[in-house]
Amino acid sequence: MYRAVRLAALALASALILPASAAQAKGGACLPDYPHGAHCHVWTGKVTQVDDGDTLDASVPGDGLGGILRVRIIGIQAMELTSYRAARRAGDCHAIDATNRLEQLVRRSKGKIRVSALYTGSRSRGRRLRSVAVRRGKHWRDVGRILVSEGLALWWPGIAEDASNARYSVLSQKAAVAHKGLFAPDACGIGPNQGHPIGLWAQWDADGNDRDDVNGEYVKIRNYDVNNWLPLSGWYLRDSGLRRYTFPPGSAIPPNSSVTVYAGMGEDAGTDFYWGLGAPVFENASKANPDIGDGAYLFDPRGNIRASMIYPCKVACSNPAKGSIAMSVQPKKDEYISLTNTGGAPIDLEPYVLKSPPYSYEFAQGTVLGPGQMIRVHTQGDPTEDTATDRYWGMDKQILDNSGDVAELDAYNDVEIACTAYGSKSC
């Protein structure tokens, strides 16, 4: 609903605020080297200055009321500069690399750019949101594609300006798998505890309306080393936007354990930390809109990404648990969902989430299902009475529809591991 309202508002803004620019714009592919995608309003212009890895100033006749426009490139998030003067650039690791690369692409194009947008009124912090392409020979080349492919920028999913989402999500995941740019674990120098085995997953969809349950979104970070602690002082967590949580002094993950960073308000205690945000941090993926998504990224103090998760998964999506879990449901009286390990190896269930939409159940640390073992998750009951074979969701009412419903076990990156359905529903 929120996305639909925003789209309508942007469409109205395009119609009412900038009729001149819409009239003067040509129509064409939003991404010139992806002609089968969405069509946009298109202008051409000339760059006067590259500000950083995702922002530039340009003269774009017809787009607006004249003068120099500040353009924010759609779909990408470069690391931040702290000093913007060309001769004295400084900032986060990779920020200068991204800025220099964008500057190089613009220079090779002799400053000429093609800009496009689905909605002429699209803005981000006062800057025009536009896809940008540079000239190479007779062809326009999409700048966002280049920077994301080279790992010089994170995928920054657009809500209204979403024409690049499908393409950039794939390219970003390919860069992550190949350890390019930002995703090289030691590109910014050897960080603390280099090589330490770390896992990360994000719960990006709280039960019900995410805005009513900000702490229903969280990120878990797992220390897979069975002998050594993982100190986190000065490490930081962020999404694809500018929202960042820095771990306070003394933070650490015990051996073979995990910590949780909740998105909302709270007081840090033990293995629980709170981002302190007043609104949800992650975009929700769905089968109806598989091209929206987001990412969670853990940086060490040097600026290396040491663990990450981009969702929904579109590259290298195999999972060792897939095909090794059998599910069944009991929808009446004592409601429960059962999981049975049909494989030959133990399965740690902590990195997976049990869903019966719109509800989800998080498995506690240490929930391991041995070969041939079964566990029942009862939708009601007190979680403090959990046993090795029976877990209690803690719902105050039955949640499975007797006429038909679906239950599924997913990895947090939206890879389906197992599913069962009955009645009028199907997987």
Short mmCIF file of C-alpha atoms in Angstrom, two decimals:
data_model
loop_
_atom_site.label_atom_id
_atom_site.label_comp_id
_atom_site.label_asym_id
_atom_site.label_seq_id
_atom_site.Cartn_x
_atom_site.Cartn_y
_atom_site.Cartn_z
CA MET A 1 0.00 0.00 0.00
CA TYR A 2 2.77 2.46 0.95
CA ARG A 3 4.55 1.89 -2.38
CA ALA A 4 1.32 2.43 -4.36
CA VAL A 5 0.63 5.73 -2.57
CA ARG A 6 4.17 6.93 -3.19
CA LEU A 7 4.01 6.04 -6.86
CA ALA A 8 0.74 7.94 -7.20
CA ALA A 9 2.23 10.96 -5.43
CA LEU A 10 5.28 10.99 -7.68
CA ALA A 11 3.13 10.66 -10.77
CA LEU A 12 1.03 13.61 -9.61
CA ALA A 13 4.20 15.62 -8.88
CA SER A 14 5.47 14.89 -12.37
CA ALA A 15 2.21 16.08 -13.86
CA LEU A 16 1.76 19.19 -11.71
CA ILE A 17 5.24 20.41 -10.75
CA LEU A 18 7.34 19.93 -13.87
CA PRO A 19 5.07 19.95 -16.93
CA ALA A 20 7.67 21.82 -18.97
CA SER A 21 10.42 19.27 -18.42
CA ALA A 22 8.06 16.39 -19.13
CA ALA A 23 7.00 18.06 -22.34
CA GLN A 24 10.56 18.67 -23.48
CA ALA A 25 11.83 15.21 -22.54
CA LYS A 26 12.07 12.45 -25.10
CA GLY A 27 10.91 8.93 -24.39
CA GLY A 28 13.26 5.96 -24.34
CA ALA A 29 14.62 3.02 -22.40
CA CYS A 30 15.39 3.86 -18.80
CA LEU A 31 18.68 1.98 -19.16
CA PRO A 32 20.03 2.45 -22.70
CA ASP A 33 21.95 -0.83 -22.80
CA TYR A 34 18.87 -2.67 -21.51
CA PRO A 35 16.32 -1.63 -24.17
CA HIS A 36 13.71 -4.23 -23.28
CA GLY A 37 13.19 -2.77 -19.81
CA ALA A 38 10.90 0.06 -18.72
CA HIS A 39 10.59 3.31 -20.69
CA CYS A 40 11.39 6.67 -19.17
CA HIS A 41 11.56 10.41 -19.76
CA VAL A 42 14.99 11.03 -21.27
CA TRP A 43 17.23 14.13 -21.51
CA THR A 44 20.82 14.81 -22.47
CA GLY A 45 23.20 17.18 -20.80
CA LYS A 46 26.78 18.00 -19.85
CA VAL A 47 28.51 17.39 -16.52
CA THR A 48 30.09 20.36 -14.78
CA GLN A 49 31.37 18.46 -11.73
CA VAL A 50 31.46 14.97 -10.21
CA ASP A 51 30.63 15.34 -6.53
CA ASP A 52 31.12 11.76 -5.35
CA GLY A 53 30.59 8.19 -6.55
CA ASP A 54 26.83 8.55 -7.00
CA THR A 55 26.21 12.29 -7.42
CA LEU A 56 27.16 14.84 -10.08
CA ASP A 57 26.29 18.35 -11.24
CA ALA A 58 25.15 18.86 -14.80
CA SER A 59 23.49 21.23 -17.20
CA VAL A 60 20.47 19.34 -18.55
CA PRO A 61 18.35 21.56 -20.81
CA GLY A 62 14.68 20.78 -20.51
CA ASP A 63 14.94 18.94 -17.18
CA GLY A 64 13.66 21.57 -14.77
CA LEU A 65 13.79 25.32 -14.87
CA GLY A 66 17.34 25.76 -16.15
CA GLY A 67 20.70 26.17 -14.49
CA ILE A 68 22.92 23.46 -13.02
CA LEU A 69 21.18 20.41 -11.59
CA ARG A 70 22.50 18.15 -8.85
CA VAL A 71 21.80 14.59 -10.02
CA ARG A 72 21.64 11.58 -7.69
CA ILE A 73 22.18 8.37 -9.66
CA ILE A 74 19.31 5.89 -9.29
CA GLY A 75 19.93 2.42 -7.93
CA ILE A 76 23.44 2.73 -6.49
CA GLN A 77 24.96 3.75 -3.16
CA ALA A 78 28.65 4.62 -3.15
CA MET A 79 30.57 4.98 0.08
CA GLU A 80 30.63 8.47 1.55
CA LEU A 81 33.25 11.18 1.08
CA THR A 82 34.08 13.49 3.98
CA SER A 83 36.10 15.94 1.86
CA TYR A 84 34.79 16.68 -1.63
CA ARG A 85 37.46 18.92 -3.17
CA ALA A 86 38.99 17.03 -6.08
CA ALA A 87 42.57 17.53 -4.92
CA ARG A 88 41.83 16.64 -1.29
CA ARG A 89 39.21 13.93 -1.44
CA ALA A 90 38.86 11.80 1.68
CA GLY A 91 36.24 9.53 3.15
CA ASP A 92 35.21 5.96 3.73
CA CYS A 93 37.25 3.23 2.10
CA HIS A 94 36.16 2.82 -1.56
CA ALA A 95 34.58 6.31 -1.64
CA ILE A 96 37.46 7.84 -3.55
CA ASP A 97 37.70 4.83 -5.88
CA ALA A 98 34.02 5.18 -6.81
CA THR A 99 34.32 8.94 -7.32
CA ASN A 100 37.41 8.59 -9.49
CA ARG A 101 35.77 5.88 -11.57
CA LEU A 102 32.68 8.00 -12.18
CA GLU A 103 34.89 10.95 -13.06
CA GLN A 104 36.84 8.75 -15.50
CA LEU A 105 33.65 7.58 -17.22
CA VAL A 106 32.39 11.15 -17.55
CA ARG A 107 35.74 12.37 -18.88
CA ARG A 108 35.84 9.63 -21.54
CA SER A 109 32.35 10.75 -22.56
CA LYS A 110 33.67 14.35 -22.87
CA GLY A 111 31.17 15.32 -20.19
CA LYS A 112 28.13 14.28 -22.21
CA ILE A 113 25.48 12.31 -20.33
CA ARG A 114 22.05 10.86 -20.89
CA VAL A 115 19.71 11.06 -17.90
CA SER A 116 16.37 9.34 -17.47
CA ALA A 117 13.59 8.83 -14.94
CA LEU A 118 10.20 7.18 -14.76
CA TYR A 119 8.86 10.27 -12.98
CA THR A 120 10.12 13.79 -13.67
CA GLY A 121 9.46 14.79 -10.06
CA SER A 122 11.66 12.11 -8.48
CA ARG A 123 13.97 13.55 -5.81
CA SER A 124 16.36 12.44 -3.09
CA ARG A 125 17.31 15.10 -0.54
CA GLY A 126 16.63 17.83 -3.08
CA ARG A 127 18.66 16.19 -5.85
CA ARG A 128 17.04 14.89 -9.00
CA LEU A 129 16.91 11.11 -9.06
CA ARG A 130 18.07 10.03 -12.49
CA SER A 131 19.66 7.07 -14.21
CA VAL A 132 22.84 8.27 -15.90
CA ALA A 133 24.62 6.97 -18.98
CA VAL A 134 27.86 8.08 -20.63
CA ARG A 135 28.82 7.99 -24.29
CA ARG A 136 31.27 5.35 -25.50
CA GLY A 137 31.67 5.36 -29.26
CA LYS A 138 28.19 5.29 -30.74
CA HIS A 139 26.53 3.83 -27.66
CA TRP A 140 25.34 5.01 -24.28
CA ARG A 141 26.64 2.96 -21.32
CA ASP A 142 24.73 2.77 -18.07
CA VAL A 143 26.89 4.19 -15.26
CA GLY A 144 25.01 2.43 -12.47
CA ARG A 145 25.54 -0.94 -14.11
CA ILE A 146 29.28 -0.32 -14.37
CA LEU A 147 29.76 0.79 -10.75
CA VAL A 148 27.63 -1.99 -9.26
CA SER A 149 29.27 -4.63 -11.48
CA GLU A 150 32.71 -3.52 -10.36
CA GLY A 151 31.69 -3.60 -6.69
CA LEU A 152 32.26 0.14 -6.31
CA ALA A 153 28.70 0.79 -5.12
CA LEU A 154 26.01 -1.10 -3.25
CA TRP A 155 22.66 -1.84 -4.83
CA TRP A 156 20.29 0.88 -3.58
CA PRO A 157 16.81 -0.42 -4.47
CA GLY A 158 14.37 2.15 -5.77
CA ILE A 159 10.76 2.24 -4.59
CA ALA A 160 9.23 4.43 -7.29
CA GLU A 161 12.25 4.68 -9.59
CA ASP A 162 12.54 0.90 -9.78
CA ALA A 163 13.50 0.31 -13.42
CA SER A 164 17.05 -0.71 -12.46
CA ASN A 165 16.15 -2.96 -9.52
CA ALA A 166 16.02 -6.31 -11.31
CA ARG A 167 19.31 -5.74 -13.10
CA TYR A 168 21.30 -4.16 -10.29
CA SER A 169 20.27 -6.72 -7.66
CA VAL A 170 21.73 -9.49 -9.84
CA LEU A 171 24.89 -7.52 -10.66
CA SER A 172 25.49 -6.66 -7.01
CA GLN A 173 25.14 -10.28 -5.96
CA LYS A 174 27.56 -11.33 -8.72
CA ALA A 175 30.07 -8.77 -7.44
CA ALA A 176 29.63 -10.11 -3.90
CA VAL A 177 30.17 -13.72 -4.98
CA ALA A 178 33.29 -12.68 -6.95
CA HIS A 179 34.61 -10.55 -4.01
CA LYS A 180 34.93 -7.48 -6.22
CA GLY A 181 35.56 -3.99 -4.89
CA LEU A 182 33.62 -3.44 -1.69
CA PHE A 183 33.18 -7.18 -1.30
CA ALA A 184 36.90 -8.00 -1.17
CA PRO A 185 37.32 -8.80 2.54
CA ASP A 186 40.72 -7.10 2.87
CA ALA A 187 40.60 -4.41 0.17
CA CYS A 188 40.92 -1.69 2.82
CA GLY A 189 43.86 -3.41 4.52
CA ILE A 190 44.01 -6.33 6.91
CA GLY A 191 41.22 -5.84 9.43
CA PRO A 192 40.94 -7.15 12.98
CA ASN A 193 40.47 -10.91 13.26
CA GLN A 194 40.91 -11.26 9.51
CA GLY A 195 39.67 -14.64 8.29
CA HIS A 196 37.36 -15.13 11.26
CA PRO A 197 34.31 -17.18 10.11
CA ILE A 198 31.26 -14.90 10.33
CA GLY A 199 27.64 -15.39 9.30
CA LEU A 200 24.98 -12.70 8.87
CA TRP A 201 21.27 -12.77 8.13
CA ALA A 202 18.54 -10.16 8.33
CA GLN A 203 14.86 -10.44 9.19
CA TRP A 204 13.52 -7.81 6.81
CA ASP A 205 9.77 -8.39 7.26
CA ALA A 206 8.21 -7.96 10.69
CA ASP A 207 4.86 -9.55 11.42
CA GLY A 208 2.00 -7.28 10.38
CA ASN A 209 2.78 -3.66 9.49
CA ASP A 210 6.54 -3.15 9.80
CA ARG A 211 6.01 0.42 10.98
CA ASP A 212 4.11 -0.86 14.01
CA ASP A 213 6.89 -3.26 14.98
CA VAL A 214 10.27 -1.77 14.10
CA ASN A 215 12.08 -4.26 16.34
CA GLY A 216 10.46 -7.02 14.32
CA GLU A 217 13.26 -6.26 11.86
CA TYR A 218 16.70 -7.33 13.01
CA VAL A 219 20.11 -8.55 11.92
CA LYS A 220 21.85 -11.56 13.44
CA ILE A 221 25.63 -11.90 13.32
CA ARG A 222 27.09 -15.32 14.03
CA ASN A 223 30.61 -16.13 15.23
CA TYR A 224 31.28 -19.59 13.81
CA ASP A 225 34.65 -19.94 15.53
CA VAL A 226 34.13 -22.54 18.28
CA ASN A 227 37.11 -21.37 20.35
CA ASN A 228 37.62 -17.61 19.95
CA TRP A 229 35.55 -14.53 20.69
CA LEU A 230 34.93 -11.98 17.91
CA PRO A 231 35.43 -8.40 19.20
CA LEU A 232 33.09 -5.91 17.49
CA SER A 233 34.18 -2.57 18.95
CA GLY A 234 34.13 -0.01 16.14
CA TRP A 235 32.57 -2.40 13.63
CA TYR A 236 29.43 -1.10 11.98
CA LEU A 237 26.30 -2.44 10.36
CA ARG A 238 24.36 -0.71 7.61
CA ASP A 239 21.73 -1.25 4.97
CA SER A 240 21.97 0.04 1.41
CA GLY A 241 20.96 3.51 2.56
CA LEU A 242 22.90 5.76 4.90
CA ARG A 243 21.59 4.16 8.09
CA ARG A 244 24.49 2.90 10.16
CA TYR A 245 24.81 1.23 13.55
CA THR A 246 28.26 1.23 15.19
CA PHE A 247 28.96 -1.33 17.90
CA PRO A 248 29.99 0.29 21.20
CA PRO A 249 33.31 -0.37 22.98
CA GLY A 250 33.47 -3.79 24.58
CA SER A 251 31.05 -5.45 22.15
CA ALA A 252 31.95 -9.02 21.23
CA ILE A 253 30.39 -12.29 20.13
CA PRO A 254 31.21 -15.39 22.21
CA PRO A 255 32.56 -18.49 20.44
CA ASN A 256 29.98 -20.38 18.36
CA SER A 257 27.31 -17.80 19.25
CA SER A 258 25.40 -14.90 17.75
CA VAL A 259 24.27 -11.38 18.59
CA THR A 260 21.14 -9.60 17.41
CA VAL A 261 20.81 -5.97 16.33
CA TYR A 262 17.16 -4.91 16.48
CA ALA A 263 16.19 -2.02 14.21
CA GLY A 264 14.19 -0.05 16.76
CA MET A 265 14.59 1.41 20.24
CA GLY A 266 15.89 -0.42 23.29
CA GLU A 267 18.77 -0.72 25.72
CA ASP A 268 21.79 -2.78 24.72
CA ALA A 269 22.20 -5.79 26.98
CA GLY A 270 24.23 -8.96 26.60
CA THR A 271 23.88 -10.22 23.04
CA ASP A 272 21.04 -7.81 22.16
CA PHE A 273 21.76 -4.45 20.54
CA TYR A 274 19.41 -1.72 19.28
CA TRP A 275 19.87 0.39 16.16
CA GLY A 276 17.62 3.13 17.57
CA LEU A 277 15.63 3.79 14.40
CA GLY A 278 12.09 5.12 14.48
CA ALA A 279 11.05 3.41 11.25
CA PRO A 280 11.76 0.11 9.48
CA VAL A 281 15.17 -0.16 7.83
CA PHE A 282 14.66 -2.87 5.19
CA GLU A 283 12.47 -3.04 2.10
CA ASN A 284 10.14 -6.04 1.86
CA ALA A 285 10.56 -8.50 -0.99
CA SER A 286 7.54 -10.46 -2.20
CA LYS A 287 6.54 -12.92 -4.87
CA ALA A 288 4.39 -10.17 -6.38
CA ASN A 289 7.38 -7.82 -6.62
CA PRO A 290 10.55 -9.94 -6.66
CA ASP A 291 12.72 -7.07 -7.86
CA ILE A 292 12.51 -5.07 -4.64
CA GLY A 293 14.85 -6.05 -1.82
CA ASP A 294 17.80 -4.74 0.13
CA GLY A 295 20.98 -5.77 1.86
CA ALA A 296 22.63 -5.90 5.27
CA TYR A 297 26.38 -5.30 5.46
CA LEU A 298 28.86 -5.70 8.33
CA PHE A 299 32.00 -3.55 8.07
CA ASP A 300 35.13 -3.79 10.18
CA PRO A 301 36.78 -0.56 11.41
CA ARG A 302 38.97 -0.35 8.29
CA GLY A 303 35.90 -0.35 6.03
CA ASN A 304 36.01 -3.95 4.78
CA ILE A 305 32.70 -5.77 4.34
CA ARG A 306 33.24 -8.88 6.44
CA ALA A 307 29.76 -10.38 6.11
CA SER A 308 26.67 -9.49 4.10
CA MET A 309 23.30 -10.66 2.86
CA ILE A 310 21.55 -9.31 -0.24
CA TYR A 311 17.97 -10.40 -0.80
CA PRO A 312 16.04 -11.81 -2.50
CA CYS A 313 18.77 -14.21 -3.56
CA LYS A 314 19.27 -14.38 -7.34
CA VAL A 315 22.88 -15.58 -7.63
CA ALA A 316 24.49 -18.66 -6.04
CA CYS A 317 21.27 -19.54 -4.21
CA SER A 318 21.96 -23.19 -3.42
CA ASN A 319 21.51 -24.16 0.23
CA PRO A 320 22.68 -27.34 1.97
CA ALA A 321 19.36 -27.77 3.79
CA LYS A 322 17.25 -27.67 0.62
CA GLY A 323 15.79 -31.13 -0.05
CA SER A 324 16.69 -32.38 3.45
CA ILE A 325 13.67 -31.09 5.38
CA ALA A 326 10.18 -32.60 5.31
CA MET A 327 7.30 -30.51 6.66
CA SER A 328 3.77 -31.23 7.81
CA VAL A 329 1.09 -29.27 9.66
CA GLN A 330 -1.61 -29.98 12.21
CA PRO A 331 -4.12 -27.14 11.73
CA LYS A 332 -6.71 -28.14 14.33
CA LYS A 333 -6.79 -28.14 18.12
CA ASP A 334 -3.12 -28.21 19.15
CA GLU A 335 -1.79 -26.40 16.09
CA TYR A 336 1.75 -27.21 15.13
CA ILE A 337 4.15 -27.35 12.20
CA SER A 338 6.62 -30.24 12.16
CA LEU A 339 10.06 -30.35 10.56
CA THR A 340 11.92 -33.62 9.97
CA ASN A 341 15.53 -33.93 8.88
CA THR A 342 15.50 -36.48 6.05
CA GLY A 343 19.17 -36.00 5.22
CA GLY A 344 22.31 -37.55 6.56
CA ALA A 345 23.84 -34.53 8.35
CA PRO A 346 22.71 -32.32 11.26
CA ILE A 347 20.99 -29.06 10.27
CA ASP A 348 21.43 -25.89 12.31
CA LEU A 349 18.03 -24.15 12.11
CA GLU A 350 19.14 -20.75 13.43
CA PRO A 351 19.84 -19.33 9.92
CA TYR A 352 16.29 -20.22 8.80
CA VAL A 353 12.88 -18.71 9.44
CA LEU A 354 9.58 -20.58 9.66
CA LYS A 355 6.71 -18.72 8.01
CA SER A 356 2.97 -19.02 7.86
CA PRO A 357 2.23 -15.65 6.28
CA PRO A 358 1.90 -13.08 7.69
CA TYR A 359 3.62 -14.64 10.72
CA SER A 360 7.20 -15.80 11.16
CA TYR A 361 9.06 -17.82 13.80
CA GLU A 362 12.74 -17.41 14.68
CA PHE A 363 14.67 -20.48 15.78
CA ALA A 364 16.79 -19.98 18.88
CA GLN A 365 20.54 -20.34 18.79
CA GLY A 366 21.52 -23.98 19.25
CA THR A 367 18.46 -25.43 17.51
CA VAL A 368 20.05 -28.33 15.65
CA LEU A 369 18.04 -31.06 13.95
CA GLY A 370 19.92 -34.34 13.70
CA PRO A 371 19.42 -36.90 10.92
CA GLY A 372 15.97 -38.48 11.25
CA GLN A 373 14.96 -36.12 14.06
CA MET A 374 11.71 -34.16 14.13
CA ILE A 375 10.77 -30.95 15.88
CA ARG A 376 7.27 -29.57 16.36
CA VAL A 377 6.65 -25.83 16.51
CA HIS A 378 3.34 -25.28 18.31
CA THR A 379 1.75 -21.98 17.33
CA GLN A 380 0.50 -21.37 20.87
CA GLY A 381 2.08 -22.07 24.24
CA ASP A 382 4.82 -20.54 26.37
CA PRO A 383 8.28 -20.36 24.74
CA THR A 384 9.88 -20.74 28.17
CA GLU A 385 8.64 -24.35 28.11
CA ASP A 386 10.56 -25.23 24.92
CA THR A 387 12.10 -28.69 24.78
CA ALA A 388 14.43 -30.35 22.29
CA THR A 389 11.47 -31.76 20.34
CA ASP A 390 8.73 -29.20 20.99
CA ARG A 391 8.94 -25.44 20.55
CA TYR A 392 6.24 -22.88 21.33
CA TRP A 393 5.62 -19.91 19.06
CA GLY A 394 3.79 -17.99 21.79
CA MET A 395 0.88 -16.77 19.68
CA ASP A 396 -2.26 -15.82 21.62
CA LYS A 397 -4.54 -17.40 19.01
CA GLN A 398 -4.51 -20.09 16.37
CA ILE A 399 -3.00 -18.83 13.11
CA LEU A 400 -3.54 -21.70 10.67
CA ASP A 401 -6.69 -21.50 8.57
CA ASN A 402 -8.57 -24.80 8.79
CA SER A 403 -9.87 -24.43 5.22
CA GLY A 404 -6.39 -24.15 3.78
CA ASP A 405 -3.02 -22.59 4.53
CA VAL A 406 0.67 -22.77 3.75
CA ALA A 407 3.82 -23.09 5.87
CA GLU A 408 7.35 -22.77 4.61
CA LEU A 409 10.91 -22.83 5.87
CA ASP A 410 13.07 -20.16 4.25
CA ALA A 411 16.60 -18.93 4.45
CA TYR A 412 16.59 -15.27 5.43
CA ASN A 413 17.70 -14.32 1.91
CA ASP A 414 14.30 -15.61 0.70
CA VAL A 415 15.46 -18.98 -0.62
CA GLU A 416 12.72 -21.52 0.01
CA ILE A 417 14.03 -24.62 1.80
CA ALA A 418 10.79 -26.56 2.28
CA CYS A 419 7.07 -25.93 2.00
CA THR A 420 3.79 -27.66 2.79
CA ALA A 421 0.20 -26.67 2.09
CA TYR A 422 -3.27 -28.08 2.51
CA GLY A 423 -6.87 -27.38 1.59
CA SER A 424 -7.34 -24.47 -0.79
CA LYS A 425 -3.68 -23.38 -0.64
CA SER A 426 -0.62 -24.54 -2.52
CA CYS A 427 3.13 -23.97 -2.29
#
